[in-house]
Coordinates of C-alpha atoms in Angstrom, one line a residue:
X279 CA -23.6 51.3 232.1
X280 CA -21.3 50.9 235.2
X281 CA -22.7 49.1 238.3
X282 CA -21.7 51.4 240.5
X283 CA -21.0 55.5 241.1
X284 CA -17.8 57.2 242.0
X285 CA -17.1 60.3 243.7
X286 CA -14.0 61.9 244.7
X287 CA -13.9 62.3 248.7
X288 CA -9.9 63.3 248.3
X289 CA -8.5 65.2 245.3
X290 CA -5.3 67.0 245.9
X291 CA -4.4 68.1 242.0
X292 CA -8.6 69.0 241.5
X293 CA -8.5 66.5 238.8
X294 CA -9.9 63.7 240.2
X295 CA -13.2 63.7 238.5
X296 CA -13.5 65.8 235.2
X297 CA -15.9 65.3 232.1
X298 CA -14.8 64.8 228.3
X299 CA -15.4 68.3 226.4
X300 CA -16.6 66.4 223.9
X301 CA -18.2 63.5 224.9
X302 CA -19.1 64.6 228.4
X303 CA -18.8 61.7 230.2
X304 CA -16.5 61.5 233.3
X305 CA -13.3 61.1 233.3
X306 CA -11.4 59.5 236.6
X307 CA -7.8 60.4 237.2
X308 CA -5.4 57.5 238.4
X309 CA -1.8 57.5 239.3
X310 CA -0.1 54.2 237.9
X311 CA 3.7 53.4 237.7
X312 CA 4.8 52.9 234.1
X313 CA 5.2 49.2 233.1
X314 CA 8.7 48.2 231.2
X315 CA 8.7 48.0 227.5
X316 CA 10.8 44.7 228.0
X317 CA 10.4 41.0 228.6
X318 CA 6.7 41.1 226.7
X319 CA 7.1 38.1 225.5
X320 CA 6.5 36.7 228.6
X321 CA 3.0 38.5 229.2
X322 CA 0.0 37.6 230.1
X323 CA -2.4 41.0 229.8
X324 CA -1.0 44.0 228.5
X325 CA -1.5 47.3 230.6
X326 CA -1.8 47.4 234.4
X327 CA -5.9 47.0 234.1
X328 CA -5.9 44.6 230.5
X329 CA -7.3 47.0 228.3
X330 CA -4.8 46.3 225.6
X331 CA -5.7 43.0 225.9
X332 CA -7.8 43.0 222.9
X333 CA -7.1 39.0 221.7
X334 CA -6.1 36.9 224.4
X335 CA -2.7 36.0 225.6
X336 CA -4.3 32.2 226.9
X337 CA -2.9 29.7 224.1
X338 CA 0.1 28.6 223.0
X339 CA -1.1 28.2 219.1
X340 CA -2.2 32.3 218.9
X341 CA 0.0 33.3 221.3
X342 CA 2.8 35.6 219.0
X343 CA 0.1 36.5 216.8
X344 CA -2.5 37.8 219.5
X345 CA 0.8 39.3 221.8
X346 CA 1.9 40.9 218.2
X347 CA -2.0 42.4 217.6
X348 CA -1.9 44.2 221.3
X349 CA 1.0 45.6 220.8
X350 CA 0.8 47.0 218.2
X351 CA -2.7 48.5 219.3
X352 CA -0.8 49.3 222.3
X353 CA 1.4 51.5 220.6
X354 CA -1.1 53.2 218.4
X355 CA -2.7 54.4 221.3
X356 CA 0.8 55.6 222.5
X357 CA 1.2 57.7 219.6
X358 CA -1.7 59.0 218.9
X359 CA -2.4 59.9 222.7
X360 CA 0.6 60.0 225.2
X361 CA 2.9 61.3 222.5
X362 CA -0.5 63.4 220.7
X363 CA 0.9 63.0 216.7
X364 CA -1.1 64.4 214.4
X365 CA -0.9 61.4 211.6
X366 CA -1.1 58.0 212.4
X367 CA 2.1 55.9 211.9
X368 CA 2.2 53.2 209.2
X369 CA 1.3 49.8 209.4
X370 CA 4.8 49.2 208.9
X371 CA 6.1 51.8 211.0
X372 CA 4.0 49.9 214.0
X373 CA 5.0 46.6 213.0
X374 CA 9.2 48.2 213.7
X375 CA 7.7 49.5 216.8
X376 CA 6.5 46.2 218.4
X377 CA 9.6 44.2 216.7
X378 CA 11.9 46.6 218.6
X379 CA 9.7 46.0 222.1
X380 CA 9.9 42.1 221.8
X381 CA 13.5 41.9 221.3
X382 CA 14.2 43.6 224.3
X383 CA 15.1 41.4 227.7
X384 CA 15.8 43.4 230.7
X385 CA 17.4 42.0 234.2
X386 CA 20.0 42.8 236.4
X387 CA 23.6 41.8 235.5
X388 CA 25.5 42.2 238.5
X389 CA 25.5 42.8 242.4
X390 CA 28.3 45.0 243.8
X391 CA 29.9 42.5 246.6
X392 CA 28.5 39.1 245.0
X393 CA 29.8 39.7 241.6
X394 CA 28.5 38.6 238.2
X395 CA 24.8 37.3 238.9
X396 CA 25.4 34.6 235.8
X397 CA 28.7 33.1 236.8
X398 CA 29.6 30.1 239.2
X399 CA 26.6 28.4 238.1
X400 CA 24.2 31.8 238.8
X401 CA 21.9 32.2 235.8
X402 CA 21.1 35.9 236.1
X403 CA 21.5 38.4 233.8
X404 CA 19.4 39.6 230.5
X405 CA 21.3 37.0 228.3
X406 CA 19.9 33.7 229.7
X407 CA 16.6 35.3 230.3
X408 CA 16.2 35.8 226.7
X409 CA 16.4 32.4 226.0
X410 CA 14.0 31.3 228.3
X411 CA 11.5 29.1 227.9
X412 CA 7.7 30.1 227.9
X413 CA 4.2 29.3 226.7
X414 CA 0.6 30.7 228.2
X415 CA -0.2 28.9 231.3
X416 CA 3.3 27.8 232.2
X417 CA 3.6 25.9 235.6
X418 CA 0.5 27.8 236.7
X419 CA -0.2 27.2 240.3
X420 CA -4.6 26.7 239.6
X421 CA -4.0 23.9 237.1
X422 CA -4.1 25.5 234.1
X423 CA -0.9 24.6 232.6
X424 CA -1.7 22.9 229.3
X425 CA 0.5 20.2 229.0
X426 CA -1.0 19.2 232.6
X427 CA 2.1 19.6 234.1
X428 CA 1.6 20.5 238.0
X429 CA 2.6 23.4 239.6
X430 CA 6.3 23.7 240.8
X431 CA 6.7 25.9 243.5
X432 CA 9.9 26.3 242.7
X433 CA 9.4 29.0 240.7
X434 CA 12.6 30.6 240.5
X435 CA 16.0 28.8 240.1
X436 CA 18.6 31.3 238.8
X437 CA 20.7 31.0 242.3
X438 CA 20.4 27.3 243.2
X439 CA 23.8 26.9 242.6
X440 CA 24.8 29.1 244.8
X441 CA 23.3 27.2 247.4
X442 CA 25.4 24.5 247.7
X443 CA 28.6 24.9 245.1
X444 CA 32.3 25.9 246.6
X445 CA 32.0 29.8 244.7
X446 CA 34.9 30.9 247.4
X447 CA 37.2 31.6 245.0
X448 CA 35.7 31.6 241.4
X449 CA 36.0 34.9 239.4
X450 CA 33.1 36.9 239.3
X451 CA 33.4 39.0 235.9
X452 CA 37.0 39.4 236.2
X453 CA 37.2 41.0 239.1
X454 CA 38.1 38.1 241.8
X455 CA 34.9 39.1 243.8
X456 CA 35.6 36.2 246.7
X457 CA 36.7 36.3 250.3
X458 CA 34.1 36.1 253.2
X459 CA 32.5 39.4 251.9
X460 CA 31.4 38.3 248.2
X461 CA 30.7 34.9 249.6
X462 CA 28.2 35.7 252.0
X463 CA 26.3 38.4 249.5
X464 CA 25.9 35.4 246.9
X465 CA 24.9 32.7 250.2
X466 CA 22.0 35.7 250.9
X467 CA 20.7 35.7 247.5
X468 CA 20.6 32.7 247.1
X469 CA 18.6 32.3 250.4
X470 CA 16.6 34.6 249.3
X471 CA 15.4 33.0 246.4
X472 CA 14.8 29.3 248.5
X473 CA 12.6 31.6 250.8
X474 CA 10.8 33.3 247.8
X475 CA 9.8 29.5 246.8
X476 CA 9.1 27.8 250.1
X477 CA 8.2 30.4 252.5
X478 CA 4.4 30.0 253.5
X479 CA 2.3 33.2 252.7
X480 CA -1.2 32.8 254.1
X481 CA -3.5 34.4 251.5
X482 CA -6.6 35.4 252.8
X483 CA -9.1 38.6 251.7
X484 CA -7.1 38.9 248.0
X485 CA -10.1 39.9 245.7
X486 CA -10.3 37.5 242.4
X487 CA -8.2 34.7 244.4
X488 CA -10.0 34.1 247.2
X489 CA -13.9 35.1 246.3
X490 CA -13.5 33.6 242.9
X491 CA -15.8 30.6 242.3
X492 CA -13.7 29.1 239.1
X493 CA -11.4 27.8 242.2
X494 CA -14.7 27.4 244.9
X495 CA -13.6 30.6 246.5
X496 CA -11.6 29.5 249.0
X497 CA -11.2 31.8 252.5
X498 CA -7.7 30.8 252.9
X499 CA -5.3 29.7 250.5
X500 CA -1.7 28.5 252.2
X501 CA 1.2 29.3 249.1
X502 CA 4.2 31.0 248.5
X503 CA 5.3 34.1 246.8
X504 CA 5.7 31.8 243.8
X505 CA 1.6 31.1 243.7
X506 CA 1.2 34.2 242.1
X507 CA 4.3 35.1 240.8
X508 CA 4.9 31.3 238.9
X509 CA 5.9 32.0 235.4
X510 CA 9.5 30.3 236.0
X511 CA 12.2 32.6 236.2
X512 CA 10.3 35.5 235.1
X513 CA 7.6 36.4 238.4
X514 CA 4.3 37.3 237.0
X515 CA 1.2 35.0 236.4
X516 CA 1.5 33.1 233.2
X517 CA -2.3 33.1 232.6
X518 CA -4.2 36.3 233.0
X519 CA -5.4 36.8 236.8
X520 CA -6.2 40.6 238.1
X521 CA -5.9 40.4 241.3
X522 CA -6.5 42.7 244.1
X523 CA -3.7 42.7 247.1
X524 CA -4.8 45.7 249.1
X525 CA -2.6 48.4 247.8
X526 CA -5.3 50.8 246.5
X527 CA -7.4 50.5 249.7
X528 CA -7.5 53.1 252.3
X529 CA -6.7 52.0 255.8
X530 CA -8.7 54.2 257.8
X531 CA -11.5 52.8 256.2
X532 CA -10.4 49.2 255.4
X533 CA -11.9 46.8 257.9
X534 CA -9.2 43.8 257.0
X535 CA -6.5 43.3 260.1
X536 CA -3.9 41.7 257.6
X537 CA -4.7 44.8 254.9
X538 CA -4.2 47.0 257.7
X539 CA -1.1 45.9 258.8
X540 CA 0.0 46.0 255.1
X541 CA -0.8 49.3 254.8
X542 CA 0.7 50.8 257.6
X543 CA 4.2 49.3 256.4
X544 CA 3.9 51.6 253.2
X545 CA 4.7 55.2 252.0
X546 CA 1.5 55.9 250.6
X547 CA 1.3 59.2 248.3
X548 CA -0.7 61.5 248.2
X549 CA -3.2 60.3 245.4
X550 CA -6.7 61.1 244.8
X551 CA -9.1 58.8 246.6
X552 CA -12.8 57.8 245.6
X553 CA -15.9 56.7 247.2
X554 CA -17.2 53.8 245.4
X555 CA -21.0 52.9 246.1
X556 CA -23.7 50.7 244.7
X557 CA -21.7 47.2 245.0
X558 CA -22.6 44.4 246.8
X559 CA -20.6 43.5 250.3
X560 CA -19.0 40.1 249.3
X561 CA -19.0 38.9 253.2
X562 CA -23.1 40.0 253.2
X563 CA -24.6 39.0 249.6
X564 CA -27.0 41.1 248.8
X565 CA -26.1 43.9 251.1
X566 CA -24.8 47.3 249.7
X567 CA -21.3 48.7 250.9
X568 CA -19.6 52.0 250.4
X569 CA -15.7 51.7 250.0
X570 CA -12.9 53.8 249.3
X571 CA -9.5 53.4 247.1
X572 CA -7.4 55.5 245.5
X573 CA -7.8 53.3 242.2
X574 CA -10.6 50.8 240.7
X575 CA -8.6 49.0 238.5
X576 CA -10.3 46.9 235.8
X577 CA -13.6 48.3 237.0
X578 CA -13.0 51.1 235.2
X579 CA -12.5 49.7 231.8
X580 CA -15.7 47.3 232.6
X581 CA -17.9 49.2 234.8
X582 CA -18.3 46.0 236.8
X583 CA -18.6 46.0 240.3
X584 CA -16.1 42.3 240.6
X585 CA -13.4 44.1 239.1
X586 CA -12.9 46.8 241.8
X587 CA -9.7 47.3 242.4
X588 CA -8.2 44.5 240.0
X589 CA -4.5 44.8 238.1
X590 CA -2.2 42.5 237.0
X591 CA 1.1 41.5 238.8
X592 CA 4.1 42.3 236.7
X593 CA 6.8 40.7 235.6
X594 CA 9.5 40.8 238.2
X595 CA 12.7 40.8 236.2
X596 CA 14.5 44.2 236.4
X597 CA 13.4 45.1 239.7
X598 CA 15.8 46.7 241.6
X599 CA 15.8 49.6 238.9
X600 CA 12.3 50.6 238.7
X601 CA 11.2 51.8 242.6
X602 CA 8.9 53.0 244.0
X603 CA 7.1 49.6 244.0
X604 CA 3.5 48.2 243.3
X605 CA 1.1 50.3 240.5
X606 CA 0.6 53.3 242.6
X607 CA 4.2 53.4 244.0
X608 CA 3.3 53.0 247.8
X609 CA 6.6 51.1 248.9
X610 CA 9.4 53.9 248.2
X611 CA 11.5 50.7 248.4
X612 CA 12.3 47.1 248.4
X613 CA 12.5 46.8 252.3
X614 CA 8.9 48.1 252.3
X615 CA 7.5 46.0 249.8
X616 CA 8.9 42.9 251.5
X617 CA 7.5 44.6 255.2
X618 CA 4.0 44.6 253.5
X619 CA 3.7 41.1 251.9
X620 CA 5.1 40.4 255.5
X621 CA 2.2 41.7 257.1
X622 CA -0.4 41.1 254.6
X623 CA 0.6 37.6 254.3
X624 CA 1.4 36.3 257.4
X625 CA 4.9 35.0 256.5
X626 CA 6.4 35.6 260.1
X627 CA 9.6 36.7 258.4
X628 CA 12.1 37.3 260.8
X629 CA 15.0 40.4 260.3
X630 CA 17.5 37.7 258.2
X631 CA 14.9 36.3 256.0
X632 CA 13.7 40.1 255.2
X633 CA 16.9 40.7 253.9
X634 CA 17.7 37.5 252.2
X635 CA 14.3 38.0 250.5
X636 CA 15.7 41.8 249.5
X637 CA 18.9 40.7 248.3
X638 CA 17.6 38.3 245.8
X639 CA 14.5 40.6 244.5
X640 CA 17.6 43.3 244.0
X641 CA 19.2 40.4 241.8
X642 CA 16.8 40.0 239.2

């Protein structure tokens, strides 16, 4: 009962569109990076598109039990499909399965000229992260925090001391990392951080931000990187919010200057790309419009038309390890996935802040 139709106008493997052998309904062929099997305790929606999701991750008071009851249905499907076992595993066998996956904290350790990222007052590193704190709706930037707490901007702190503090001649993991060299790496990560927090990001055209009418759909919307990436110390939302950034879209096509721009700063591969029709143009209510992306997101768990193109933002934790970046892996690297928020956001970053912005998302 989907809203809308779908037909493959690029399909480089011939896969794009099949149908069940089965069942014969279609099937549509997407392209996503895989997710970490680390730091879920700190999600929100489990898989890119939420299908996992199947009790919600929204309240403190059913919030193990729900994340433990995805999970585990999570890795069911796993089994039984990606690794295509014959028998079922056991209840218990499940249950070892999910214990294993929320025990695991994941983030880098160390930076080759600054040193250990958890010492002169850094709190980097997989250790401290697994003792950080977290409940659903944690210093979320629309008000949903449930202790009513406001939103802090200042999202991340793991360098602050690095700021300010004399670090010129502390020892970094044994190994004396200090002189002018390790000193300036740790000043630029640092920097990096303050700009993740405070930079202004105008956020304008982002589908389920900016057309949603829970928050009176707002054209513009003047944050930081933090507004979507708030959960402290960790970088994804804390309350479940797909969101659609631009990634899938098709530039040729895409109408959006800032998208555009975005665009053209990435390595796009070569992915399938569909023709989506039978929606309604959001900027002309009641008018039909024919669009093109490489993937539909949610809409194709839903079959609704205001989940085109929606996924969730991951945690952030780890990063430097898992390129290429964003769920279809357009930017081949951190410099391009800084270019594109650049562009797509408006931040007017200049050369220094791109790289002070680099050298703390490789610090993770």
């Amino acid at each position: 009962n989907a809203q809308f139709t779908i037909a493959a106008v690029h399909d480089p493997y011939g896969c794009a569109i099949t149908n069940d052998p089965a069942t014969g309904r279609q099937v549509i062929s997407v392209y996503r990076r895989p997710l970490p099997s680390a730091n879920l305790r700190f999600l929100s929606a489990v898989m890119f598109d939420g299908r996992e999701t199947l009790l919600p991750l929204n309240d403190t008071r059913t919030f193990e039990n729900n994340l433990r009851v995805d999970l585990t249905d999570q890795a069911l499907s796993a089994v039984m499909g990606h690794a295509q076992a014959s028998v079922e595993p056991t209840p218990e066998q499940l249950a070892e399965i999910v214990q294993v996956e929320l025990g695991f904290s994941t983030a880098q350790v160390r930076d080759d000229v600054a040193g250990s990222l958890h010492h002169g007052g850094a709190m980097g590193g997989p250790q401290l992260l697994s003792a950080q704190q977290y409940y659903p709706g944690m210093n979320d930037a629309l008000g949903g925090d449930p202790t009513g707490a406001k939103f802090n901007p200042q999202a991340f702190s793991l360098f602050t001391a690095w700021e300010k503090a004399d670090i010129k001649d502390r020892d970094f993991w044994g190994d004396r990392q200090k002189g002018s060299e390790g000193e300036a790496a740790r000043t630029e990560i640092a920097a990096g951080e303050k700009i993740f927090n405070t930079q202004p990001a105008i956020i304008t055209g982002v589908h389920g931000l900016n057309d949603n009418p829970a928050l009176g759909s707002p054209a513009s919307i003047t944050g930081t990187c933090s507004t979507c990436h708030d959960t402290p110390n960790v970088g994804n939302h804390s309350v479940a919010l797909a969101l659609d950034i631009g990634v899938s879209r098709q530039a040729d096509s895409e109408t959006d200057p800032t998208i555009v721009a975005g665009l053209r700063e990435l390595s796009m591969p070569g992915l399938p790309v569909y023709e989506v029709r039978g929606c309604m143009d959001p900027a002309n209510p009641g008018e039909p419009v024919n669009f093109y992306t490489s993937d539909p997101g949610k809409a194709l768990i839903t079959g609704r038309c205001a989940d085109m193109n929606l996924g969730k933002g991951p945690i952030l934790r780890g990063l430097a390890a898992r390129a290429p970046y964003f769920h279809n892996g357009a930017a081949a690297n951190l410099q391009e996935l800084v270019d594109f928020y650049n562009q797509r956001l408006q931040m007017n970053l200049n050369d220094k802040q791109k790289q002070e912005l680099i050298a703390f998302l490789d610090s993770l």
